[in-house]
Amino acid sequence: PYASETLLRASFFDFTALASQPDDIAAHARYLEDGLLTLREGKVVSLESWEIAEGRVDAATVIDLRGKLIVPGFVDTHIHYPQTEMIGAFGEQLLEWLNQYTFPVESQYHCPDHAAQMSAFFLQQLLSNGTTTALVFGTVHKQSVDALFHAAQLLDMRLIAGKVMMDRNAPEYLTETPEESYQDSRELIERWHQRGRLSYALTPRFAPTSSPELLEKVRQLREEFPDTWLHTHLSENQQEIAWVKSLFPARDGYLDVYHHHQLTGKRSVFAHCLHLEENEWQCLHDTDSSIAFCPTSNMFLGSGLFNIKRCWQQGVRMGIGTDVGAGTTFNMLQTLGEAYKVGQLQQYKLSACEAFYHATLGGAHALDIDDKIGNFNPGKEADFVVIDPAVSPLQKLRSANSKDIWERLFVMMTLGDDRNIAQTWVSGKPVWQRDREEVTA
Ligand code: GUN
Ligand code: ZN
């Protein structure tokens, strides 16, 4: 009917509404074995069964992807783009890992050419793994974030990012004064925030690299730009927590360092949250703050086990993060597989249904953008992944022995990786196709 419509025929899986308990998720799951997705101007018009749509569409205009499974684009709620080149660094836990590996690598992002090259590489990694939206740490250098936003803008990706703010307990080449931090962050907000699909996150690295004066500048920016995000780390490692308590003796624990400066709330995203105290869980709930659960990072750095069950019980928003480069993969399927194992170590059974919810609509909710992305409801932005459910001989064998969609999804998060990502679509356009091996705007 409309020349500008795009029609795709395939199997589809998504969640049509939010859930407040894990047992409610399945009731909102939608699986269409043979469906038709209609897009116009980068947005979803409809998702229907093929049987219902068949009569009204001209078959010649349909992109036939039968045999593939289309799911909403994955949402990565915590990742560091300037750590891409040091992923998999041996032997250390958090604080030593930062000093030995992370800080030296981040220093290179003062160079705009390096930042531009790595931004392109980073976005290619996200897209080739089916991730269409991420909440991203830059470095302390404003040019790192300029480069990333510029690259994301060319692809029309929904991306939230910010420059790191830090003024102590890091090498001199990565620290700034609170005033410089304020000015540079402000400049970036004015240049990029809410420009197209880009948004800005105020990004104090974590409490140990923040003076009270710096946190006061963050508070001021949040007051001046109340629709920005706040992105930081919380309660990841026991030594880190003890250090925070000694640096901020007047505060009532780690989270209170942020809460005292009014940095909790909707659109505040705290990565890790592994060793929270009772009152901290309560504060996250009361302020409607969000958690980024980063299973591969938590296992790789030996940080601890995230308590998924407790998170549901407390009614705290949660999404999945890869946390590259402490995390060991950009791939959400593999990350979900690791999340399952974190659950196993605590007698929590993370179903495929729940896992895919966190990776899509739940993650969008954690970032407070579930009105824009996360499923195929009409009007949602058309960001999605075309999955090849079985590519290797082992996957094919196992898939042939799966009884239903739940088992197939579970096997995908156990055996799947980037080979399963056949195509990635952003704003209604294919930007990654596995057989071409390049990102095209
Ligand atoms: N805490 C402060 N900085 C970092 C970082 O870069 N990665 C992780 N995993 N934790 C942090
Ligand atoms: Zn991190």
Short mmCIF file of C-alpha atoms and ligand atoms in Angstrom, two decimals:
data_model
loop_
_atom_site.label_atom_id
_atom_site.label_comp_id
_atom_site.label_asym_id
_atom_site.label_seq_id
_atom_site.Cartn_x
_atom_site.Cartn_y
_atom_site.Cartn_z
CA PRO A 1 0.00 0.00 0.00
CA TYR A 2 2.76 2.52 0.91
CA ALA A 3 5.94 2.52 -1.17
CA SER A 4 7.90 3.49 1.93
CA GLU A 5 6.83 0.43 3.92
CA THR A 6 9.23 -2.41 4.66
CA LEU A 7 7.73 -5.88 5.19
CA LEU A 8 9.60 -8.77 6.79
CA ARG A 9 8.39 -12.35 7.08
CA ALA A 10 10.03 -14.58 9.70
CA SER A 11 9.46 -16.01 13.19
CA PHE A 12 9.20 -13.33 15.89
CA PHE A 13 9.68 -13.29 19.65
CA ASP A 14 9.22 -10.37 22.04
CA PHE A 15 7.47 -9.20 25.21
CA THR A 16 4.45 -6.96 24.79
CA ALA A 17 4.41 -5.51 28.34
CA LEU A 18 6.52 -5.05 31.46
CA ALA A 19 6.48 -7.60 34.27
CA SER A 20 6.81 -6.95 37.99
CA GLN A 21 7.63 -10.56 38.93
CA PRO A 22 9.53 -13.27 37.05
CA ASP A 23 6.43 -15.48 37.02
CA ASP A 24 4.52 -12.79 35.10
CA ILE A 25 6.95 -12.54 32.20
CA ALA A 26 5.73 -15.53 30.19
CA ALA A 27 2.21 -14.08 30.09
CA HIS A 28 3.59 -11.13 28.10
CA ALA A 29 5.72 -13.20 25.73
CA ARG A 30 4.65 -13.22 22.09
CA TYR A 31 5.88 -15.87 19.68
CA LEU A 32 4.80 -15.89 16.06
CA GLU A 33 6.09 -18.91 14.21
CA ASP A 34 5.21 -17.26 10.90
CA GLY A 35 4.78 -13.50 11.24
CA LEU A 36 4.87 -10.28 9.25
CA LEU A 37 6.53 -7.14 10.60
CA THR A 38 5.62 -3.89 8.89
CA LEU A 39 7.91 -0.84 9.24
CA ARG A 40 7.52 2.74 8.10
CA GLU A 41 9.91 5.65 8.61
CA GLY A 42 12.07 3.73 11.05
CA LYS A 43 9.18 2.67 13.27
CA VAL A 44 7.07 -0.42 13.77
CA VAL A 45 3.63 -0.22 12.15
CA SER A 46 2.48 -3.70 13.07
CA LEU A 47 3.42 -7.28 13.85
CA GLU A 48 0.83 -9.84 12.75
CA SER A 49 0.62 -13.49 11.95
CA TRP A 50 1.32 -14.18 8.27
CA GLU A 51 -2.02 -15.89 7.96
CA ILE A 52 -3.87 -12.68 8.84
CA ALA A 53 -1.61 -10.36 6.81
CA GLU A 54 -1.28 -12.55 3.72
CA GLY A 55 -4.41 -11.36 1.93
CA ARG A 56 -3.52 -7.69 1.95
CA VAL A 57 0.17 -7.77 1.01
CA ASP A 58 1.83 -8.10 -2.34
CA ALA A 59 4.14 -11.09 -1.79
CA ALA A 60 6.74 -9.61 -4.14
CA THR A 61 7.36 -6.74 -1.70
CA VAL A 62 8.02 -9.02 1.29
CA ILE A 63 11.56 -9.66 2.52
CA ASP A 64 11.39 -13.39 3.12
CA LEU A 65 13.43 -14.41 6.18
CA ARG A 66 11.62 -17.67 6.93
CA GLY A 67 13.81 -19.95 9.02
CA LYS A 68 15.17 -16.95 10.96
CA LEU A 69 14.00 -15.66 14.33
CA ILE A 70 13.63 -11.90 14.76
CA VAL A 71 13.85 -10.44 18.27
CA PRO A 72 14.10 -6.82 19.48
CA GLY A 73 17.65 -5.40 19.40
CA PHE A 74 19.60 -6.25 22.53
CA VAL A 75 20.09 -3.55 25.16
CA ASP A 76 23.50 -3.42 26.87
CA THR A 77 23.01 -1.39 30.05
CA HIS A 78 26.71 -1.06 30.95
CA ILE A 79 29.81 -1.06 28.76
CA HIS A 80 33.13 0.81 28.41
CA TYR A 81 34.05 1.54 24.82
CA PRO A 82 37.66 2.57 25.62
CA GLN A 83 38.37 -0.85 27.12
CA THR A 84 37.75 -2.76 23.90
CA GLU A 85 41.46 -3.21 23.24
CA MET A 86 42.26 -4.60 26.70
CA ILE A 87 39.47 -7.17 27.05
CA GLY A 88 40.75 -10.34 28.71
CA ALA A 89 43.56 -8.85 30.86
CA PHE A 90 45.09 -11.50 33.11
CA GLY A 91 45.25 -12.03 36.80
CA GLU A 92 43.82 -9.10 38.74
CA GLN A 93 40.72 -8.14 40.65
CA LEU A 94 39.08 -4.73 40.32
CA LEU A 95 41.44 -2.19 41.91
CA GLU A 96 44.70 -3.70 40.59
CA TRP A 97 43.05 -4.39 37.24
CA LEU A 98 42.18 -0.69 36.94
CA ASN A 99 45.70 0.46 37.77
CA GLN A 100 47.59 -2.10 35.75
CA TYR A 101 45.52 -2.35 32.61
CA THR A 102 42.59 0.04 32.40
CA PHE A 103 44.03 3.47 33.12
CA PRO A 104 47.00 3.17 30.72
CA VAL A 105 44.72 2.09 27.87
CA GLU A 106 42.17 4.85 28.54
CA SER A 107 44.94 7.47 28.34
CA GLN A 108 45.11 6.91 24.57
CA TYR A 109 41.69 8.45 24.06
CA HIS A 110 43.02 11.98 24.33
CA CYS A 111 43.84 11.44 20.66
CA PRO A 112 40.79 12.15 18.46
CA ASP A 113 42.01 9.85 15.67
CA HIS A 114 42.38 6.93 18.03
CA ALA A 115 38.96 7.68 19.53
CA ALA A 116 37.39 7.80 16.05
CA GLN A 117 38.97 4.52 14.97
CA MET A 118 37.97 2.74 18.16
CA SER A 119 34.44 4.19 18.06
CA ALA A 120 33.88 2.66 14.64
CA PHE A 121 35.32 -0.66 15.81
CA PHE A 122 33.23 -0.60 18.99
CA LEU A 123 29.95 0.08 17.20
CA GLN A 124 30.74 -2.67 14.72
CA GLN A 125 31.21 -5.04 17.68
CA LEU A 126 27.88 -4.02 19.19
CA LEU A 127 25.98 -4.39 15.93
CA SER A 128 27.61 -7.63 14.85
CA ASN A 129 26.47 -9.04 18.19
CA GLY A 130 22.90 -7.80 17.83
CA THR A 131 23.14 -4.97 20.35
CA THR A 132 21.35 -1.89 19.07
CA THR A 133 21.33 0.28 22.22
CA ALA A 134 23.93 0.68 24.93
CA LEU A 135 24.73 2.84 27.93
CA VAL A 136 28.42 3.59 27.41
CA PHE A 137 31.36 4.89 29.42
CA GLY A 138 33.84 7.06 27.51
CA THR A 139 37.11 8.24 29.05
CA VAL A 140 37.80 11.46 30.92
CA HIS A 141 38.58 13.12 27.57
CA LYS A 142 35.66 14.90 25.96
CA GLN A 143 37.05 13.98 22.53
CA SER A 144 36.36 10.30 23.33
CA VAL A 145 32.65 11.00 23.59
CA ASP A 146 32.58 13.37 20.60
CA ALA A 147 34.01 10.55 18.49
CA LEU A 148 31.54 7.95 19.75
CA PHE A 149 28.44 10.14 19.33
CA HIS A 150 29.59 11.17 15.89
CA ALA A 151 29.91 7.52 14.79
CA ALA A 152 26.57 6.54 16.36
CA GLN A 153 24.82 9.47 14.72
CA LEU A 154 25.87 8.24 11.26
CA LEU A 155 24.08 4.95 12.04
CA ASP A 156 21.09 6.63 13.73
CA MET A 157 21.59 4.38 16.78
CA ARG A 158 19.87 4.98 20.11
CA LEU A 159 22.92 5.40 22.31
CA ILE A 160 23.45 6.91 25.76
CA ALA A 161 27.00 7.86 26.69
CA GLY A 162 29.09 10.26 28.68
CA LYS A 163 32.62 11.29 29.50
CA VAL A 164 34.11 9.91 32.68
CA MET A 165 34.37 12.40 35.53
CA MET A 166 37.24 11.81 37.99
CA ASP A 167 39.45 14.02 40.06
CA ARG A 168 41.39 11.76 42.44
CA ASN A 169 42.93 8.34 43.07
CA ALA A 170 43.87 7.87 39.42
CA PRO A 171 46.99 8.78 37.42
CA GLU A 172 47.45 12.49 36.83
CA TYR A 173 47.05 12.03 33.08
CA LEU A 174 43.42 10.92 33.66
CA THR A 175 42.28 13.36 36.31
CA GLU A 176 40.71 16.80 36.05
CA THR A 177 39.46 19.44 38.45
CA PRO A 178 35.78 19.50 39.43
CA GLU A 179 35.37 22.73 37.48
CA GLU A 180 36.96 21.29 34.31
CA SER A 181 34.81 18.21 34.69
CA TYR A 182 31.71 20.39 34.95
CA GLN A 183 32.61 22.52 31.93
CA ASP A 184 33.53 19.61 29.65
CA SER A 185 30.43 17.60 30.60
CA ARG A 186 28.24 20.65 30.08
CA GLU A 187 29.73 21.30 26.67
CA LEU A 188 29.03 17.70 25.62
CA ILE A 189 25.46 17.84 26.91
CA GLU A 190 24.80 20.99 24.94
CA ARG A 191 26.32 19.47 21.82
CA TRP A 192 24.81 15.97 21.92
CA HIS A 193 22.04 15.42 24.45
CA GLN A 194 18.68 14.58 22.81
CA ARG A 195 20.17 15.18 19.37
CA GLY A 196 18.39 12.60 17.21
CA ARG A 197 18.60 9.31 19.10
CA LEU A 198 21.60 10.28 21.23
CA SER A 199 21.42 11.04 24.93
CA TYR A 200 23.91 12.04 27.59
CA ALA A 201 24.80 10.25 30.81
CA LEU A 202 26.66 12.04 33.59
CA THR A 203 29.43 9.53 34.31
CA PRO A 204 31.37 9.87 37.57
CA ARG A 205 33.59 6.76 37.36
CA PHE A 206 32.89 5.55 40.93
CA ALA A 207 33.07 6.94 44.45
CA PRO A 208 36.83 6.33 44.96
CA THR A 209 37.81 8.57 42.03
CA SER A 210 35.35 11.30 43.04
CA SER A 211 35.89 14.02 45.61
CA PRO A 212 32.83 15.46 47.36
CA GLU A 213 33.44 18.63 45.28
CA LEU A 214 33.26 16.63 42.04
CA LEU A 215 30.05 14.90 43.13
CA GLU A 216 28.61 18.33 43.91
CA LYS A 217 29.32 19.33 40.28
CA VAL A 218 27.54 16.21 39.09
CA ARG A 219 24.56 17.12 41.24
CA GLN A 220 24.56 20.63 39.78
CA LEU A 221 24.58 19.29 36.22
CA ARG A 222 21.74 16.94 37.02
CA GLU A 223 19.75 19.81 38.39
CA GLU A 224 20.46 21.92 35.30
CA PHE A 225 19.77 19.05 32.88
CA PRO A 226 17.19 16.90 34.70
CA ASP A 227 16.51 14.57 31.74
CA THR A 228 20.13 13.35 31.51
CA TRP A 229 21.16 9.92 32.79
CA LEU A 230 23.52 9.12 35.67
CA HIS A 231 25.86 6.17 35.09
CA THR A 232 28.37 4.81 37.59
CA HIS A 233 29.59 1.74 39.51
CA LEU A 234 28.37 0.53 42.90
CA SER A 235 29.37 -2.19 45.33
CA GLU A 236 31.39 -4.38 42.98
CA ASN A 237 34.31 -5.60 45.08
CA GLN A 238 34.88 -6.00 48.84
CA GLN A 239 38.15 -4.02 48.88
CA GLU A 240 36.51 -1.28 46.86
CA ILE A 241 33.65 -1.07 49.36
CA ALA A 242 36.03 -0.86 52.34
CA TRP A 243 37.96 1.86 50.52
CA VAL A 244 34.80 3.91 49.89
CA LYS A 245 33.90 3.67 53.57
CA SER A 246 37.33 4.98 54.56
CA LEU A 247 37.22 7.79 51.98
CA PHE A 248 33.71 8.91 52.99
CA PRO A 249 33.44 8.24 56.75
CA ALA A 250 30.58 10.71 57.10
CA ARG A 251 28.39 8.75 54.68
CA ASP A 252 26.21 5.79 55.63
CA GLY A 253 27.81 3.29 53.24
CA TYR A 254 28.67 3.20 49.53
CA LEU A 255 25.33 4.09 47.97
CA ASP A 256 24.85 6.99 50.37
CA VAL A 257 27.88 8.67 48.76
CA TYR A 258 25.80 9.02 45.59
CA HIS A 259 22.43 9.44 47.30
CA HIS A 260 23.74 12.29 49.46
CA HIS A 261 24.53 14.22 46.26
CA GLN A 262 21.08 13.43 44.84
CA LEU A 263 22.48 11.11 42.20
CA THR A 264 19.98 8.29 42.76
CA GLY A 265 16.64 8.20 40.95
CA LYS A 266 14.96 7.26 37.71
CA ARG A 267 17.58 7.23 34.94
CA SER A 268 20.34 6.50 37.48
CA VAL A 269 22.07 3.26 36.50
CA PHE A 270 24.42 1.53 38.95
CA ALA A 271 26.63 -1.22 37.56
CA HIS A 272 27.19 -4.41 39.59
CA CYS A 273 25.50 -3.99 43.03
CA LEU A 274 26.93 -7.32 44.24
CA HIS A 275 27.32 -6.71 47.97
CA LEU A 276 24.48 -4.35 48.85
CA GLU A 277 23.32 -3.87 52.42
CA GLU A 278 19.64 -3.97 53.35
CA ASN A 279 19.23 -0.20 53.39
CA GLU A 280 20.96 0.08 50.01
CA TRP A 281 18.49 -2.27 48.34
CA GLN A 282 15.72 -0.23 49.93
CA CYS A 283 17.21 3.06 48.73
CA LEU A 284 17.51 1.76 45.14
CA HIS A 285 13.85 0.77 45.28
CA ASP A 286 12.62 3.96 46.93
CA THR A 287 14.45 6.18 44.44
CA ASP A 288 13.44 4.04 41.40
CA SER A 289 17.11 3.61 40.45
CA SER A 290 18.34 0.87 38.10
CA ILE A 291 20.97 -1.86 38.25
CA ALA A 292 23.18 -3.18 35.44
CA PHE A 293 23.88 -6.89 36.07
CA CYS A 294 27.19 -7.81 34.38
CA PRO A 295 27.72 -11.56 34.72
CA THR A 296 30.83 -12.09 32.59
CA SER A 297 32.60 -9.18 34.30
CA ASN A 298 31.61 -10.31 37.79
CA MET A 299 32.99 -13.79 37.12
CA PHE A 300 36.11 -12.58 35.26
CA LEU A 301 37.21 -10.15 38.00
CA GLY A 302 36.04 -12.57 40.71
CA SER A 303 33.84 -9.80 42.11
CA GLY A 304 30.86 -11.82 43.32
CA LEU A 305 27.40 -13.12 42.47
CA PHE A 306 24.51 -10.81 41.64
CA ASN A 307 21.32 -11.71 43.52
CA ILE A 308 18.65 -11.78 40.79
CA LYS A 309 15.95 -13.07 43.13
CA ARG A 310 16.53 -10.30 45.64
CA CYS A 311 16.39 -7.72 42.87
CA TRP A 312 12.89 -8.88 41.87
CA GLN A 313 11.78 -9.04 45.51
CA GLN A 314 12.92 -5.46 46.08
CA GLY A 315 11.25 -4.25 42.90
CA VAL A 316 14.44 -2.68 41.52
CA ARG A 317 14.77 -2.14 37.77
CA MET A 318 17.51 -4.29 36.25
CA GLY A 319 19.11 -4.76 32.84
CA ILE A 320 22.03 -6.80 31.54
CA GLY A 321 25.45 -5.27 30.89
CA THR A 322 28.45 -6.82 29.20
CA ASP A 323 30.87 -4.43 30.98
CA VAL A 324 33.54 -4.92 28.32
CA GLY A 325 36.54 -4.86 28.99
CA ALA A 326 36.13 -6.44 32.45
CA GLY A 327 33.35 -8.37 30.76
CA THR A 328 34.63 -10.95 28.32
CA THR A 329 32.20 -10.66 25.41
CA PHE A 330 30.09 -8.16 23.49
CA ASN A 331 27.63 -10.95 22.78
CA MET A 332 24.32 -10.87 24.66
CA LEU A 333 23.56 -14.57 24.06
CA GLN A 334 26.80 -15.55 25.77
CA THR A 335 26.18 -12.99 28.51
CA LEU A 336 22.75 -14.53 29.20
CA GLY A 337 24.37 -17.96 29.33
CA GLU A 338 26.73 -16.67 32.04
CA ALA A 339 23.82 -15.02 33.88
CA TYR A 340 22.19 -18.45 34.02
CA LYS A 341 25.33 -19.87 35.68
CA VAL A 342 25.37 -17.02 38.22
CA GLY A 343 21.80 -18.05 39.06
CA GLN A 344 22.81 -21.72 39.31
CA LEU A 345 25.40 -20.89 41.97
CA GLN A 346 22.55 -19.45 44.06
CA GLN A 347 19.77 -21.95 43.33
CA TYR A 348 18.03 -19.44 41.04
CA LYS A 349 16.71 -20.83 37.76
CA LEU A 350 17.07 -18.08 35.14
CA SER A 351 14.71 -19.19 32.36
CA ALA A 352 15.27 -18.26 28.73
CA CYS A 353 12.04 -16.32 28.94
CA GLU A 354 13.32 -14.18 31.79
CA ALA A 355 16.80 -13.86 30.28
CA PHE A 356 15.54 -12.54 26.92
CA TYR A 357 13.21 -10.19 28.78
CA HIS A 358 16.15 -8.61 30.64
CA ALA A 359 18.12 -8.34 27.40
CA THR A 360 15.31 -6.51 25.56
CA LEU A 361 12.26 -4.83 27.14
CA GLY A 362 13.54 -5.15 30.71
CA GLY A 363 16.84 -3.51 29.77
CA ALA A 364 14.96 -0.74 27.97
CA HIS A 365 12.92 -0.23 31.15
CA ALA A 366 16.09 -0.09 33.26
CA LEU A 367 17.24 2.74 30.97
CA ASP A 368 13.79 4.36 31.06
CA ILE A 369 13.40 4.11 27.28
CA ASP A 370 10.85 1.29 27.14
CA ASP A 371 8.42 3.75 25.55
CA LYS A 372 10.79 3.90 22.54
CA ILE A 373 12.42 0.48 22.15
CA GLY A 374 12.31 -3.08 23.50
CA ASN A 375 9.52 -4.79 21.57
CA PHE A 376 7.47 -4.75 18.34
CA ASN A 377 4.51 -2.76 19.62
CA PRO A 378 3.21 -0.18 17.10
CA GLY A 379 5.20 3.05 17.18
CA LYS A 380 8.34 1.50 18.66
CA GLU A 381 11.61 2.33 16.93
CA ALA A 382 12.52 -0.45 14.52
CA ASP A 383 15.72 -1.85 16.06
CA PHE A 384 15.93 -5.63 15.83
CA VAL A 385 18.10 -8.69 15.31
CA VAL A 386 17.67 -11.42 12.73
CA ILE A 387 18.90 -14.56 14.44
CA ASP A 388 20.00 -17.70 12.69
CA PRO A 389 18.90 -20.16 15.39
CA ALA A 390 21.39 -22.88 14.50
CA VAL A 391 24.63 -22.36 12.58
CA SER A 392 27.16 -24.92 13.81
CA PRO A 393 26.82 -28.70 13.57
CA LEU A 394 26.41 -28.89 17.35
CA GLN A 395 23.76 -26.15 17.40
CA LYS A 396 21.88 -27.89 14.57
CA LEU A 397 21.94 -31.23 16.35
CA ARG A 398 20.81 -29.71 19.64
CA SER A 399 18.15 -27.58 18.01
CA ALA A 400 16.69 -30.60 16.22
CA ASN A 401 16.32 -32.13 19.66
CA SER A 402 14.48 -29.14 21.15
CA LYS A 403 10.78 -29.47 21.81
CA ASP A 404 9.58 -25.86 21.78
CA ILE A 405 10.58 -22.20 21.48
CA TRP A 406 11.63 -22.06 25.15
CA GLU A 407 14.11 -24.86 24.76
CA ARG A 408 15.41 -23.40 21.50
CA LEU A 409 15.94 -19.99 23.15
CA PHE A 410 17.66 -21.60 26.11
CA VAL A 411 19.99 -23.57 23.89
CA MET A 412 20.72 -20.35 21.98
CA MET A 413 21.91 -18.63 25.16
CA THR A 414 23.97 -21.69 26.06
CA LEU A 415 25.62 -22.40 22.70
CA GLY A 416 25.05 -19.17 20.76
CA ASP A 417 27.46 -16.39 19.86
CA ASP A 418 28.04 -13.80 17.13
CA ARG A 419 27.76 -16.44 14.41
CA ASN A 420 24.03 -16.55 15.17
CA ILE A 421 23.55 -12.84 14.43
CA ALA A 422 22.60 -12.88 10.74
CA GLN A 423 21.47 -9.25 10.49
CA THR A 424 21.05 -6.24 12.73
CA TRP A 425 18.55 -3.49 11.87
CA VAL A 426 18.61 0.02 13.30
CA SER A 427 15.88 2.61 12.69
CA GLY A 428 14.29 0.32 10.13
CA LYS A 429 17.47 -0.27 8.11
CA PRO A 430 19.85 -3.22 7.94
CA VAL A 431 23.19 -1.91 9.25
CA TRP A 432 24.92 -5.27 9.78
CA GLN A 433 24.73 -8.34 7.60
CA ARG A 434 26.89 -11.27 8.57
CA ASP A 435 27.60 -12.37 5.01
CA ARG A 436 28.95 -8.91 4.13
CA GLU A 437 31.01 -8.45 7.29
CA GLU A 438 30.73 -4.68 7.34
CA VAL A 439 28.64 -2.01 8.95
CA THR A 440 26.75 0.19 6.49
CA ALA A 441 24.88 3.32 7.44
N1 GUN B 1 34.90 0.59 38.78
C1 GUN B 1 35.48 1.76 38.44
N2 GUN B 1 35.90 1.76 37.18
C2 GUN B 1 35.59 0.56 36.67
C3 GUN B 1 35.77 -0.05 35.39
O1 GUN B 1 36.31 0.54 34.45
N3 GUN B 1 35.30 -1.32 35.27
C4 GUN B 1 34.68 -1.98 36.28
N4 GUN B 1 34.25 -3.22 36.08
N5 GUN B 1 34.52 -1.44 37.49
C5 GUN B 1 34.97 -0.19 37.68
ZN ZN B 2 32.09 -1.00 34.33
#
